[in-house]
């Protein structure tokens, strides 16, 4: 009886062990690839799956999108500028069987091919294109990667340039270029402002010439604005040319008056009578 009991216990333990080896759980985001005696039997969907111990091997492959950083690469652009460019790639497995059978380590392979593709694509562009056309470069890298990785059962969903490191000398040169560009814009804007101001002043001067009182009103307004500051002394320029002209006219009138003496009124002569005596009412 004791021997029978031991045998039963051993059988139960072996049954539990075999059952544990036969039961596999495939998660919702995974697919299982079943090998039987080294041959691919097929895929196994998520859920509880049973295999034959020691005969079947089940590889569980994640179907989630994988984020893979691409290490910074020293690249020489088409215009012979040395830059360090890093990127990030997003990919997912679309064929679990190919990702296991076609290549040994799909993650390492994608990492290596992404680095070489990054150097190849960026090296075909100039520095200005690399900085301004990142979207085009991202699409080019993704297209090249997809051609290779689709044979491995992997689809690259997105590639983005993450960082572009420039030499210090190039940074200083670009800073000078940006500063010169800003100065050019500032000078153009200032010149346009001067042109508009000159045109407006010309229109204002024409208006003041047509209406002389407008200039006087403007002068009075300026005096009022200066008087707000409570200054003890206010120096206000008068219309110089008109003042000089008026002063010249005044001096000319004065000189003309001095050269032509004004006629004196006639001296009244007293009336006399016939015999030579003064008339009545007149004193000698």
GROMACS .gro file of C-alpha atoms in nm:
model
  284
    1UNK     CA    1   0.000   0.000   0.000
    2UNK     CA    2   0.279   0.237   0.083
    3UNK     CA    3   0.448   0.166  -0.250
    4UNK     CA    4   0.120   0.227  -0.433
    5UNK     CA    5   0.072   0.553  -0.253
    6UNK     CA    6   0.422   0.667  -0.346
    7UNK     CA    7   0.362   0.577  -0.709
    8UNK     CA    8   0.037   0.773  -0.713
    9UNK     CA    9   0.205   1.076  -0.564
   10UNK     CA   10   0.485   1.054  -0.820
   11UNK     CA   11   0.239   1.025  -1.104
   12UNK     CA   12   0.042   1.322  -0.979
   13UNK     CA   13   0.356   1.530  -0.948
   14UNK     CA   14   0.469   1.429  -1.296
   15UNK     CA   15   0.126   1.507  -1.436
   16UNK     CA   16   0.132   1.851  -1.279
   17UNK     CA   17   0.482   1.909  -1.410
   18UNK     CA   18   0.387   1.803  -1.762
   19UNK     CA   19   0.075   2.019  -1.746
   20UNK     CA   20   0.281   2.316  -1.635
   21UNK     CA   21   0.519   2.259  -1.924
   22UNK     CA   22   0.230   2.222  -2.169
   23UNK     CA   23   0.035   2.533  -2.069
   24UNK     CA   24   0.133   2.864  -2.227
   25UNK     CA   25  -0.041   3.200  -2.198
   26UNK     CA   26  -0.019   3.439  -2.492
   27UNK     CA   27  -0.097   3.797  -2.385
   28UNK     CA   28  -0.328   4.030  -2.571
   29UNK     CA   29  -0.044   4.230  -2.730
   30UNK     CA   30   0.147   3.916  -2.835
   31UNK     CA   31   0.139   3.649  -3.102
   32UNK     CA   32   0.281   3.303  -3.055
   33UNK     CA   33   0.492   3.122  -3.314
   34UNK     CA   34   0.480   2.746  -3.259
   35UNK     CA   35   0.770   2.523  -3.360
   36UNK     CA   36   0.725   2.143  -3.357
   37UNK     CA   37   1.045   1.948  -3.392
   38UNK     CA   38   1.207   2.257  -3.546
   39UNK     CA   39   0.936   2.327  -3.801
   40UNK     CA   40   0.694   2.619  -3.791
   41UNK     CA   41   0.343   2.490  -3.727
   42UNK     CA   42   0.173   2.831  -3.725
   43UNK     CA   43   0.078   3.125  -3.511
   44UNK     CA   44  -0.111   3.113  -3.186
   45UNK     CA   45  -0.350   3.394  -3.095
   46UNK     CA   46  -0.372   3.550  -2.746
   47UNK     CA   47  -0.517   3.329  -2.476
   48UNK     CA   48  -0.446   2.996  -2.304
   49UNK     CA   49  -0.255   2.758  -2.534
   50UNK     CA   50  -0.143   2.398  -2.488
   51UNK     CA   51   0.177   2.258  -2.641
   52UNK     CA   52   0.348   1.923  -2.634
   53UNK     CA   53   0.632   1.938  -2.384
   54UNK     CA   54   0.982   1.868  -2.515
   55UNK     CA   55   0.848   1.862  -2.870
   56UNK     CA   56   0.686   2.201  -2.920
   57UNK     CA   57   0.850   2.541  -2.863
   58UNK     CA   58   0.636   2.853  -2.848
   59UNK     CA   59   0.796   3.194  -2.920
   60UNK     CA   60   0.588   3.485  -2.801
   61UNK     CA   61   0.637   3.800  -3.012
   62UNK     CA   62   0.522   4.142  -2.896
   63UNK     CA   63   0.314   4.337  -3.149
   64UNK     CA   64   0.338   4.670  -2.966
   65UNK     CA   65   0.514   4.972  -3.116
   66UNK     CA   66   0.877   4.981  -3.006
   67UNK     CA   67   1.063   5.309  -2.947
   68UNK     CA   68   1.428   5.281  -3.048
   69UNK     CA   69   1.670   5.573  -3.007
   70UNK     CA   70   1.930   5.600  -3.282
   71UNK     CA   71   2.269   5.690  -3.144
   72UNK     CA   72   2.429   6.020  -3.242
   73UNK     CA   73   2.618   5.983  -3.568
   74UNK     CA   74   2.908   6.197  -3.687
   75UNK     CA   75   2.807   6.296  -4.039
   76UNK     CA   76   2.967   6.517  -4.304
   77UNK     CA   77   2.701   6.698  -4.505
   78UNK     CA   78   2.712   6.758  -4.879
   79UNK     CA   79   2.866   7.103  -4.823
   80UNK     CA   80   3.146   6.951  -4.606
   81UNK     CA   81   3.015   7.050  -4.262
   82UNK     CA   82   3.065   6.804  -3.977
   83UNK     CA   83   2.752   6.754  -3.764
   84UNK     CA   84   2.634   6.507  -3.502
   85UNK     CA   85   2.279   6.389  -3.563
   86UNK     CA   86   2.067   6.166  -3.340
   87UNK     CA   87   1.718   6.037  -3.411
   88UNK     CA   88   1.445   5.809  -3.282
   89UNK     CA   89   1.262   5.533  -3.470
   90UNK     CA   90   0.924   5.372  -3.402
   91UNK     CA   91   0.845   5.029  -3.543
   92UNK     CA   92   0.623   4.727  -3.481
   93UNK     CA   93   0.612   4.362  -3.580
   94UNK     CA   94   0.344   4.290  -3.840
   95UNK     CA   95   0.445   3.931  -3.922
   96UNK     CA   96   0.547   3.731  -3.617
   97UNK     CA   97   0.673   3.433  -3.819
   98UNK     CA   98   0.909   3.639  -4.034
   99UNK     CA   99   1.044   3.828  -3.734
  100UNK     CA  100   1.151   3.494  -3.585
  101UNK     CA  101   1.255   3.297  -3.894
  102UNK     CA  102   1.396   3.564  -4.129
  103UNK     CA  103   1.644   3.726  -3.888
  104UNK     CA  104   1.818   3.630  -3.569
  105UNK     CA  105   1.775   3.950  -3.363
  106UNK     CA  106   1.532   4.191  -3.521
  107UNK     CA  107   1.587   4.473  -3.268
  108UNK     CA  108   1.964   4.478  -3.310
  109UNK     CA  109   1.930   4.459  -3.688
  110UNK     CA  110   1.693   4.756  -3.703
  111UNK     CA  111   1.923   4.956  -3.477
  112UNK     CA  112   2.221   4.899  -3.707
  113UNK     CA  113   2.035   4.959  -4.032
  114UNK     CA  114   1.880   5.278  -3.888
  115UNK     CA  115   2.225   5.418  -3.801
  116UNK     CA  116   2.367   5.354  -4.147
  117UNK     CA  117   2.055   5.491  -4.317
  118UNK     CA  118   2.070   5.806  -4.105
  119UNK     CA  119   2.431   5.870  -4.210
  120UNK     CA  120   2.351   5.801  -4.575
  121UNK     CA  121   2.045   6.027  -4.601
  122UNK     CA  122   2.180   6.323  -4.403
  123UNK     CA  123   2.509   6.308  -4.595
  124UNK     CA  124   2.318   6.372  -4.918
  125UNK     CA  125   2.187   6.709  -4.794
  126UNK     CA  126   2.352   7.041  -4.720
  127UNK     CA  127   2.354   7.189  -4.372
  128UNK     CA  128   2.074   7.434  -4.451
  129UNK     CA  129   1.861   7.152  -4.593
  130UNK     CA  130   1.929   6.937  -4.287
  131UNK     CA  131   1.814   7.215  -4.056
  132UNK     CA  132   1.510   7.326  -4.258
  133UNK     CA  133   1.388   7.010  -4.434
  134UNK     CA  134   1.374   6.768  -4.144
  135UNK     CA  135   1.032   6.638  -4.249
  136UNK     CA  136   1.163   6.535  -4.589
  137UNK     CA  137   1.467   6.368  -4.433
  138UNK     CA  138   1.245   6.178  -4.189
  139UNK     CA  139   1.031   6.045  -4.474
  140UNK     CA  140   1.337   5.944  -4.677
  141UNK     CA  141   1.485   5.750  -4.384
  142UNK     CA  142   1.154   5.578  -4.316
  143UNK     CA  143   1.109   5.480  -4.682
  144UNK     CA  144   1.457   5.325  -4.699
  145UNK     CA  145   1.409   5.137  -4.372
  146UNK     CA  146   1.070   5.000  -4.478
  147UNK     CA  147   1.219   4.842  -4.790
  148UNK     CA  148   1.458   4.639  -4.576
  149UNK     CA  149   1.257   4.571  -4.262
  150UNK     CA  150   0.938   4.458  -4.438
  151UNK     CA  151   1.124   4.137  -4.528
  152UNK     CA  152   1.178   4.084  -4.156
  153UNK     CA  153   0.808   4.121  -4.077
  154UNK     CA  154   0.863   4.466  -3.924
  155UNK     CA  155   0.708   4.797  -4.028
  156UNK     CA  156   0.871   5.130  -3.942
  157UNK     CA  157   0.591   5.369  -3.848
  158UNK     CA  158   0.788   5.688  -3.778
  159UNK     CA  159   1.140   5.832  -3.783
  160UNK     CA  160   1.223   6.170  -3.632
  161UNK     CA  161   1.551   6.360  -3.613
  162UNK     CA  162   1.595   6.434  -3.244
  163UNK     CA  163   1.906   6.650  -3.214
  164UNK     CA  164   2.155   6.817  -3.448
  165UNK     CA  165   2.484   6.927  -3.293
  166UNK     CA  166   2.688   7.185  -3.484
  167UNK     CA  167   3.056   7.281  -3.434
  168UNK     CA  168   3.117   7.595  -3.228
  169UNK     CA  169   3.271   7.775  -3.526
  170UNK     CA  170   2.961   7.703  -3.733
  171UNK     CA  171   2.736   7.826  -3.452
  172UNK     CA  172   2.927   8.155  -3.438
  173UNK     CA  173   2.910   8.192  -3.817
  174UNK     CA  174   2.535   8.128  -3.816
  175UNK     CA  175   2.492   8.377  -3.532
  176UNK     CA  176   2.676   8.643  -3.733
  177UNK     CA  177   2.465   8.563  -4.037
  178UNK     CA  178   2.145   8.593  -3.836
  179UNK     CA  179   2.264   8.921  -3.684
  180UNK     CA  180   2.347   9.062  -4.027
  181UNK     CA  181   2.006   8.953  -4.156
  182UNK     CA  182   1.836   9.128  -3.863
  183UNK     CA  183   2.037   9.445  -3.924
  184UNK     CA  184   1.942   9.439  -4.292
  185UNK     CA  185   1.574   9.411  -4.204
  186UNK     CA  186   1.605   9.689  -3.946
  187UNK     CA  187   1.768   9.922  -4.199
  188UNK     CA  188   1.506   9.843  -4.461
  189UNK     CA  189   1.226   9.909  -4.213
  190UNK     CA  190   1.392  10.234  -4.098
  191UNK     CA  191   1.434  10.349  -4.459
  192UNK     CA  192   1.069  10.272  -4.534
  193UNK     CA  193   0.969  10.467  -4.225
  194UNK     CA  194   1.181  10.764  -4.333
  195UNK     CA  195   1.023  10.752  -4.678
  196UNK     CA  196   0.670  10.749  -4.535
  197UNK     CA  197   0.759  11.025  -4.288
  198UNK     CA  198   0.908  11.240  -4.564
  199UNK     CA  199   0.597  11.196  -4.775
  200UNK     CA  200   0.374  11.286  -4.481
  201UNK     CA  201   0.587  11.592  -4.398
  202UNK     CA  202   0.568  11.701  -4.761
  203UNK     CA  203   0.189  11.680  -4.752
  204UNK     CA  204   0.185  11.870  -4.423
  205UNK     CA  205   0.410  12.144  -4.559
  206UNK     CA  206   0.187  12.184  -4.864
  207UNK     CA  207  -0.114  12.220  -4.637
  208UNK     CA  208   0.066  12.477  -4.420
  209UNK     CA  209   0.172  12.674  -4.728
  210UNK     CA  210  -0.188  12.686  -4.841
  211UNK     CA  211  -0.306  12.781  -4.490
  212UNK     CA  212  -0.042  12.995  -4.308
  213UNK     CA  213  -0.247  12.999  -3.988
  214UNK     CA  214  -0.202  12.623  -3.962
  215UNK     CA  215   0.169  12.673  -3.892
  216UNK     CA  216   0.093  12.921  -3.615
  217UNK     CA  217  -0.159  12.683  -3.462
  218UNK     CA  218   0.098  12.406  -3.473
  219UNK     CA  219   0.353  12.630  -3.301
  220UNK     CA  220   0.103  12.715  -3.029
  221UNK     CA  221   0.022  12.348  -2.980
  222UNK     CA  222   0.392  12.268  -2.943
  223UNK     CA  223   0.428  12.543  -2.683
  224UNK     CA  224   0.135  12.397  -2.490
  225UNK     CA  225   0.295  12.052  -2.496
  226UNK     CA  226   0.625  12.193  -2.373
  227UNK     CA  227   0.453  12.390  -2.102
  228UNK     CA  228   0.319  12.069  -1.944
  229UNK     CA  229   0.669  11.985  -1.821
  230UNK     CA  230   0.684  12.314  -1.623
  231UNK     CA  231   1.017  12.417  -1.771
  232UNK     CA  232   1.159  12.749  -1.656
  233UNK     CA  233   1.306  12.823  -1.998
  234UNK     CA  234   1.164  12.722  -2.329
  235UNK     CA  235   1.367  12.765  -2.648
  236UNK     CA  236   1.129  12.757  -2.940
  237UNK     CA  237   1.252  12.802  -3.297
  238UNK     CA  238   1.061  13.061  -3.499
  239UNK     CA  239   1.004  13.020  -3.873
  240UNK     CA  240   1.351  13.134  -3.979
  241UNK     CA  241   1.303  13.202  -4.347
  242UNK     CA  242   0.976  13.388  -4.306
  243UNK     CA  243   1.124  13.592  -4.021
  244UNK     CA  244   1.428  13.686  -4.228
  245UNK     CA  245   1.202  13.784  -4.520
  246UNK     CA  246   0.982  13.999  -4.296
  247UNK     CA  247   1.290  14.159  -4.139
  248UNK     CA  248   1.428  14.237  -4.486
  249UNK     CA  249   1.098  14.392  -4.591
  250UNK     CA  250   1.094  14.604  -4.275
  251UNK     CA  251   1.449  14.729  -4.326
  252UNK     CA  252   1.373  14.808  -4.690
  253UNK     CA  253   1.070  15.013  -4.585
  254UNK     CA  254   1.276  15.198  -4.324
  255UNK     CA  255   1.553  15.278  -4.570
  256UNK     CA  256   1.303  15.401  -4.827
  257UNK     CA  257   1.140  15.626  -4.570
  258UNK     CA  258   1.479  15.778  -4.474
  259UNK     CA  259   1.571  15.854  -4.835
  260UNK     CA  260   1.239  16.029  -4.906
  261UNK     CA  261   1.170  16.307  -4.644
  262UNK     CA  262   0.807  16.346  -4.567
  263UNK     CA  263   0.658  16.677  -4.702
  264UNK     CA  264   0.598  16.940  -4.427
  265UNK     CA  265   0.256  17.109  -4.404
  266UNK     CA  266   0.248  17.470  -4.547
  267UNK     CA  267   0.294  17.762  -4.302
  268UNK     CA  268  -0.024  17.969  -4.284
  269UNK     CA  269   0.017  18.340  -4.398
  270UNK     CA  270  -0.200  18.598  -4.215
  271UNK     CA  271  -0.438  18.795  -4.431
  272UNK     CA  272  -0.383  19.185  -4.462
  273UNK     CA  273  -0.604  19.471  -4.556
  274UNK     CA  274  -0.538  19.711  -4.837
  275UNK     CA  275  -0.351  19.968  -4.630
  276UNK     CA  276  -0.111  19.710  -4.490
  277UNK     CA  277  -0.258  19.665  -4.144
  278UNK     CA  278  -0.335  19.321  -4.027
  279UNK     CA  279  -0.687  19.206  -4.047
  280UNK     CA  280  -0.896  19.183  -3.740
  281UNK     CA  281  -0.849  18.867  -3.547
  282UNK     CA  282  -0.481  18.835  -3.644
  283UNK     CA  283  -0.196  18.924  -3.422
  284UNK     CA  284   0.136  19.043  -3.556
   0.00000   0.00000   0.00000
